[in-house]
mmCIF file of C-alpha atoms in Angstrom:
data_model
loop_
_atom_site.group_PDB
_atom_site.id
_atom_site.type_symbol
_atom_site.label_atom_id
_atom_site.label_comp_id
_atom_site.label_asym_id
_atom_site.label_seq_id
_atom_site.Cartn_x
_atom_site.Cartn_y
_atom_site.Cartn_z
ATOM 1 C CA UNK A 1 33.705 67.491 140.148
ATOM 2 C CA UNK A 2 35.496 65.405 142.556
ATOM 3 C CA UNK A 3 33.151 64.610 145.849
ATOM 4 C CA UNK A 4 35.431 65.601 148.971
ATOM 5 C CA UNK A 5 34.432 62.713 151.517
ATOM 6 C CA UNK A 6 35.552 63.275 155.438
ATOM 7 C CA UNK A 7 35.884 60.596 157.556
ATOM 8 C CA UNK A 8 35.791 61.154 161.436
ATOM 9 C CA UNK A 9 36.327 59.282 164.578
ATOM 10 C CA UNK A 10 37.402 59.845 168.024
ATOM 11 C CA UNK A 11 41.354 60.709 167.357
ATOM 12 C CA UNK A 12 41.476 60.424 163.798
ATOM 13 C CA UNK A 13 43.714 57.563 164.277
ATOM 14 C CA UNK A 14 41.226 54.736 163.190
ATOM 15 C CA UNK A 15 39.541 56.511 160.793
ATOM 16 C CA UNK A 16 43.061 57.550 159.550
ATOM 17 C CA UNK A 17 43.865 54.299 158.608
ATOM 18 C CA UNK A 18 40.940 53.308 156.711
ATOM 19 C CA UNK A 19 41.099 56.618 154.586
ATOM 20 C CA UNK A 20 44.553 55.438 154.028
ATOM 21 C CA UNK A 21 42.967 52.100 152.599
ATOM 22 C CA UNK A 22 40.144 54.065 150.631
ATOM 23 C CA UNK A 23 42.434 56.186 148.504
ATOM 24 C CA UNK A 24 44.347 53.118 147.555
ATOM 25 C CA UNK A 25 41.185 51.696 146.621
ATOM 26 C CA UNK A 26 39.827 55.005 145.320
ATOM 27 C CA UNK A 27 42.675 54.782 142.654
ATOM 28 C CA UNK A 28 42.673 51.791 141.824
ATOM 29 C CA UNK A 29 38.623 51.843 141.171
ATOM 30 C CA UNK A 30 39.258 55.149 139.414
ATOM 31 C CA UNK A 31 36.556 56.940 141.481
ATOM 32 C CA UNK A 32 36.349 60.346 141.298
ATOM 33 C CA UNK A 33 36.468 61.053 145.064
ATOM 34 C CA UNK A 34 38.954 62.693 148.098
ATOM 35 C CA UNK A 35 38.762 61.045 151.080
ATOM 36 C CA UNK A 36 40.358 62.541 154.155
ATOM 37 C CA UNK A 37 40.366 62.098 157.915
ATOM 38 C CA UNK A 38 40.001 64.060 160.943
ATOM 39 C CA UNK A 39 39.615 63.916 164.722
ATOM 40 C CA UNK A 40 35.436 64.489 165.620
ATOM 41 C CA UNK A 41 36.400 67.945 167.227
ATOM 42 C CA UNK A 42 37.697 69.527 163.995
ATOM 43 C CA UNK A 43 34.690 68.569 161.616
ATOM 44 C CA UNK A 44 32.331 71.194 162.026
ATOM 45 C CA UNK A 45 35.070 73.417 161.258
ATOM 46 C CA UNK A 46 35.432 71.420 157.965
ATOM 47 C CA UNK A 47 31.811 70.972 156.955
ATOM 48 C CA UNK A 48 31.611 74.000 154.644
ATOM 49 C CA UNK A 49 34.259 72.183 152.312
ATOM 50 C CA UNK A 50 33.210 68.758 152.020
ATOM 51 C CA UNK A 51 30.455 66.873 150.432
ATOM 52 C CA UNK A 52 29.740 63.496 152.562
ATOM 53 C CA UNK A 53 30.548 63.379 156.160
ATOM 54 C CA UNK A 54 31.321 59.461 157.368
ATOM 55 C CA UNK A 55 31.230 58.731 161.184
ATOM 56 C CA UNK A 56 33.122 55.444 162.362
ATOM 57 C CA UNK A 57 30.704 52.781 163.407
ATOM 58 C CA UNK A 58 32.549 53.275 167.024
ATOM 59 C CA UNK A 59 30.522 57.232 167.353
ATOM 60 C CA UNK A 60 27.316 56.187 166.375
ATOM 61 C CA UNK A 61 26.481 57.459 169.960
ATOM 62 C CA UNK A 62 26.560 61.272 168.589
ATOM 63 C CA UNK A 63 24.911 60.448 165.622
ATOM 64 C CA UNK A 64 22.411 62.856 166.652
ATOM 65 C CA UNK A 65 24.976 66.066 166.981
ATOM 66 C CA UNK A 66 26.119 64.900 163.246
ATOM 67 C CA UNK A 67 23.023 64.770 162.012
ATOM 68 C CA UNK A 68 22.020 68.518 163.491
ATOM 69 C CA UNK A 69 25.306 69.455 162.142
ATOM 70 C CA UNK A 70 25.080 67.750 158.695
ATOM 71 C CA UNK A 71 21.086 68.907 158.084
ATOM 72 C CA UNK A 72 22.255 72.889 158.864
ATOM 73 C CA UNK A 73 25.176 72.968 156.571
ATOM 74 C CA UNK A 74 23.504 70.641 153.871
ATOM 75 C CA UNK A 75 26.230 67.665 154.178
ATOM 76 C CA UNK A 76 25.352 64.169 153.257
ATOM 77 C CA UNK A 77 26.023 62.258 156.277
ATOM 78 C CA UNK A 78 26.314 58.171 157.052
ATOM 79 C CA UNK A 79 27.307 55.857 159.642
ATOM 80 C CA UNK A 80 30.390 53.640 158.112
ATOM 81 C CA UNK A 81 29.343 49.899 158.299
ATOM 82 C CA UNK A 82 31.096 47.812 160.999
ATOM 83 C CA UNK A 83 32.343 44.980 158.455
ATOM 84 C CA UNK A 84 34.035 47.818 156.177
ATOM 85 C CA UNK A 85 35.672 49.509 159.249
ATOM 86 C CA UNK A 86 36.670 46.353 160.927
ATOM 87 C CA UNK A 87 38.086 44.795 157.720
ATOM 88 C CA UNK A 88 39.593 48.188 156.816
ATOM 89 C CA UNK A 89 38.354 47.496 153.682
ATOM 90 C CA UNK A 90 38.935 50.520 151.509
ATOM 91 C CA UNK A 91 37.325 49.089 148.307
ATOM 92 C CA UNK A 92 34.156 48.519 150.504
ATOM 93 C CA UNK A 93 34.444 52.292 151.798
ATOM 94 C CA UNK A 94 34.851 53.403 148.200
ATOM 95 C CA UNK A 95 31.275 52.302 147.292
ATOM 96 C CA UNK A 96 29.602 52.675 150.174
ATOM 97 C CA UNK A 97 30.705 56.617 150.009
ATOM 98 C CA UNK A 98 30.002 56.345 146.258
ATOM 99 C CA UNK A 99 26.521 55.170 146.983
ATOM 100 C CA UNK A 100 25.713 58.068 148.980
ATOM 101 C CA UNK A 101 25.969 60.416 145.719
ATOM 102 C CA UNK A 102 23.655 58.149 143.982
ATOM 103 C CA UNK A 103 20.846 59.826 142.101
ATOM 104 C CA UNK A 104 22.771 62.817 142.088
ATOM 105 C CA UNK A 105 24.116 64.338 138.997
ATOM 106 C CA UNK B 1 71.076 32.764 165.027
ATOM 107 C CA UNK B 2 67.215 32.394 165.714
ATOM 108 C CA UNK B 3 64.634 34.323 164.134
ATOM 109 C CA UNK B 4 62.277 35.477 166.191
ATOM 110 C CA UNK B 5 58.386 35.504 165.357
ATOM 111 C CA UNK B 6 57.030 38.922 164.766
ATOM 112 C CA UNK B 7 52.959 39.625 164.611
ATOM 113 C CA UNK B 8 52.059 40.742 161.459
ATOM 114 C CA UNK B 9 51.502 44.611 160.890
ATOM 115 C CA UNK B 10 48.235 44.428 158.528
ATOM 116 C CA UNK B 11 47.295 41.361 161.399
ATOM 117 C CA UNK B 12 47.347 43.824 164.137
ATOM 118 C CA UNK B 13 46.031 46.772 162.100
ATOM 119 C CA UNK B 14 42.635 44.410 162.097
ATOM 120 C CA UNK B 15 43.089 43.320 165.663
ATOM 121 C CA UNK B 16 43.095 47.356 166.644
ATOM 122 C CA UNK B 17 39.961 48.020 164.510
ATOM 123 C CA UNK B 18 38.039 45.360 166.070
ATOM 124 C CA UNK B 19 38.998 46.092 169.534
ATOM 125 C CA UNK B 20 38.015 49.411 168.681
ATOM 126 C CA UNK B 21 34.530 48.630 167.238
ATOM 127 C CA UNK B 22 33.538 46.320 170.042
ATOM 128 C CA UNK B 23 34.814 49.001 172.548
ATOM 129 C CA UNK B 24 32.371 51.875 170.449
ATOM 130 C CA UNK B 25 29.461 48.948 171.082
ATOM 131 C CA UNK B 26 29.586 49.194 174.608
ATOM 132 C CA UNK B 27 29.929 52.970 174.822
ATOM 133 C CA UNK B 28 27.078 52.758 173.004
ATOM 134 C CA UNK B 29 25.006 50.744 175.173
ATOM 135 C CA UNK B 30 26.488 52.472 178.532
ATOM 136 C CA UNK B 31 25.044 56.011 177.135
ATOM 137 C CA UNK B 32 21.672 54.032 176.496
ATOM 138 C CA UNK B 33 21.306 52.770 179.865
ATOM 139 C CA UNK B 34 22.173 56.322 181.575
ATOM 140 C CA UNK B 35 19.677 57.407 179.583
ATOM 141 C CA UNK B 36 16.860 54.604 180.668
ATOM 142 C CA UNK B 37 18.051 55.196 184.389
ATOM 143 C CA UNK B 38 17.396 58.394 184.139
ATOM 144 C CA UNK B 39 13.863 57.729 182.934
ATOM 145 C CA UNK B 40 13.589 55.188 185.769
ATOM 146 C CA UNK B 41 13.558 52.584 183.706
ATOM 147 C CA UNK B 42 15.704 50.101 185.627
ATOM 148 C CA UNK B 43 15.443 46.759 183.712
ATOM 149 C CA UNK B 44 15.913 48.347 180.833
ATOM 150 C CA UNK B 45 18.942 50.428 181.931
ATOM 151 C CA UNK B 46 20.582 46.907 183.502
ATOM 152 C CA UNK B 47 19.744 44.451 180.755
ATOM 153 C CA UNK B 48 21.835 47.216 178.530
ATOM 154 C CA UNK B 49 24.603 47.290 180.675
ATOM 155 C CA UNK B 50 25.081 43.503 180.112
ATOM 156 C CA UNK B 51 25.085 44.193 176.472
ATOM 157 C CA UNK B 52 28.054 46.665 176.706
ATOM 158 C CA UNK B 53 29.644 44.486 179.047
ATOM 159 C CA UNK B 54 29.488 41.391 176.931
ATOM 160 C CA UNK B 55 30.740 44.034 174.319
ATOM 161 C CA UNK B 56 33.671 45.305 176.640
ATOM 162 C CA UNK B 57 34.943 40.963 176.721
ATOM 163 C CA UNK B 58 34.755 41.196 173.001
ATOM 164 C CA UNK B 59 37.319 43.858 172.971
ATOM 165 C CA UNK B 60 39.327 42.609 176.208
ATOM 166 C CA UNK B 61 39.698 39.445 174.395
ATOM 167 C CA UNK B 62 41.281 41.212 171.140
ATOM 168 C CA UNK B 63 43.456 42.849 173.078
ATOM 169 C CA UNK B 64 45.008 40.448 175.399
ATOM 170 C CA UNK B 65 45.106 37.605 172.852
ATOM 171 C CA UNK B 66 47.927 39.826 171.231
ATOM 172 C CA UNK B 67 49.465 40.965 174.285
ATOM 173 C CA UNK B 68 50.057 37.563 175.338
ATOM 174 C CA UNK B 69 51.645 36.742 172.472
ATOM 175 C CA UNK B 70 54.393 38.684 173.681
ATOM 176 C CA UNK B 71 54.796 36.296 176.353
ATOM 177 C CA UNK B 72 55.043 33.320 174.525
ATOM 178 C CA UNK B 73 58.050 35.178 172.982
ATOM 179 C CA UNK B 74 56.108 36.600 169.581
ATOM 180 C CA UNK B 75 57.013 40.175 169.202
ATOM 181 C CA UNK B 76 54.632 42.643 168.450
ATOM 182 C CA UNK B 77 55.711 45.483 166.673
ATOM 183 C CA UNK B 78 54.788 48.581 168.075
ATOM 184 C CA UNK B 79 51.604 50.956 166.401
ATOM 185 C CA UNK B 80 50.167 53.521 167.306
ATOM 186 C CA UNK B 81 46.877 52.389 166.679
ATOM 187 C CA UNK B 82 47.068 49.046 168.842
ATOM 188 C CA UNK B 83 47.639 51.612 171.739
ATOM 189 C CA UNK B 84 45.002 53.695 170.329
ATOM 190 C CA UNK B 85 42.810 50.700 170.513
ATOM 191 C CA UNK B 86 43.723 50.071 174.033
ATOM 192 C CA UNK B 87 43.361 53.510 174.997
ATOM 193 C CA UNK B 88 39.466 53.046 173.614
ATOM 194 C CA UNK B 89 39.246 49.660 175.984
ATOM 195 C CA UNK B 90 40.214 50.860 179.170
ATOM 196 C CA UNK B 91 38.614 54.547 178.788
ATOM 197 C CA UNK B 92 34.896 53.280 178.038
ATOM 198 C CA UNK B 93 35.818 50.000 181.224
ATOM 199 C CA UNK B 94 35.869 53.213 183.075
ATOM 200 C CA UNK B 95 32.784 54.865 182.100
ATOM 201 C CA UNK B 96 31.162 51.437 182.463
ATOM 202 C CA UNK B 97 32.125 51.486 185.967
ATOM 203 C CA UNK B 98 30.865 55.303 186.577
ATOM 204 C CA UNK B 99 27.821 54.780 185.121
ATOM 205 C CA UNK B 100 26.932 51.801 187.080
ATOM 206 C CA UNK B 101 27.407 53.956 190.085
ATOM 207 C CA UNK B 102 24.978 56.844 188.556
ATOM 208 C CA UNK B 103 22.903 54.140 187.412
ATOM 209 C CA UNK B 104 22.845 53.352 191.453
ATOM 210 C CA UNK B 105 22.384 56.891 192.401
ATOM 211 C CA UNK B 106 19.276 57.445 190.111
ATOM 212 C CA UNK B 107 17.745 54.266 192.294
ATOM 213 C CA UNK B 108 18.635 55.346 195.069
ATOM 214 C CA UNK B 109 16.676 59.044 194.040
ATOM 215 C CA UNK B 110 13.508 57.557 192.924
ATOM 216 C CA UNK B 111 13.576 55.379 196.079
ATOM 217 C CA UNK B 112 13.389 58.499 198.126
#
């Protein structure tokens, strides 16, 4: 089933653009994965629907809210590296979210 | 007629994203040191403060390097998330600034 992977910074505008880069790539790669992004206020709201929760590099100052968050609602959660984000490298994104479903079936 | 020189979109896309990174550095190391003033930990709190302003010139630098562009006659085509970027620049300066004055009041506490 296809992994539904939410990306999440500050105003959604960053992490807007590098989704926009990761679906490219997600195509391209064939990955079976949905990657959207949203503003940091609206994702507990969205945590019941998605699989992997991705935090910009940027918020790693709330990482503990996310992980409280992530741990009651059973969400994989991960900071996003600081070379991907920078780069906007969406091929980079793509396995670094892929990687997080790893030893999963 | 002239063509004028116009900064490249996916160039300033990259610019924004690293301003933005080095500007989520030092609002990381600003909420650290709040946090070690609050403990009383002084050096600590200061030494962290340096960090997030040597952070704060990485992202200055970003920034300006493509403003200035603009005045050596390079246009720079407008984005959202440049201004985004600069948004994240000058609203963590100012919580570098506030927290240096807490940092000051939680001295000035323990000295009492």
């Amino acid at each position: 089933m296809t992994k539904q992977v939410l990306l999440t910074c500050g105003a959604g505008a960053s992490s807007g653009f590098m989704a926009a880069a990761a679906r490219k790539a997600a195509k391209k790669l064939g990955a079976d994965i949905e990657v959207k992004a949203k503003s940091e206020t609206e994702v507990e709201a969205s945590l019941p629907d998605i699989d992997l929760l991705l935090v910009a590099p940027h918020l790693k100052y709330m990482i503990d809210e996310v992980k409280e968050l992530c741990e009651t609602n059973h969400v994989k959660y991960n900071i996003i590296p600081q070379r991907v984000y920078g780069a906007l490298d969406g091929k980079g994104l793509v396995q670094f979210a892929l990687k997080q479903f790893e030893g999963e079936d | 007629m002239e063509e004028k020189e116009i900064v490249d979109r996916d160039e300033l896309a990259i610019v924004s994203m690293s301003t933005i990174l080095h500007a989520g550095n030092a609002r990381d190391f600003i909420f650290q040191a709040a946090n070690k003033a609050a403990e009383g930990q002084f050096d600590e709190a200061n030494q962290l403060m340096k960090q997030a302003n040597d952070e704060l010139i990485e992202a200055h630098h970003a920034q300006t390097s493509t403003i200035q562009k603009e005045a050596e006659g390079i246009e720079i085509p407008y984005s959202s998330l440049f201004g985004h970027a600069q948004d994240h620049v000058m609203t963590v300066k100012t919580e570098y600034n506030l927290v240096k004055e807490i940092i000051k009041l939680y001295k000035r506490l323990e000295e009492k």
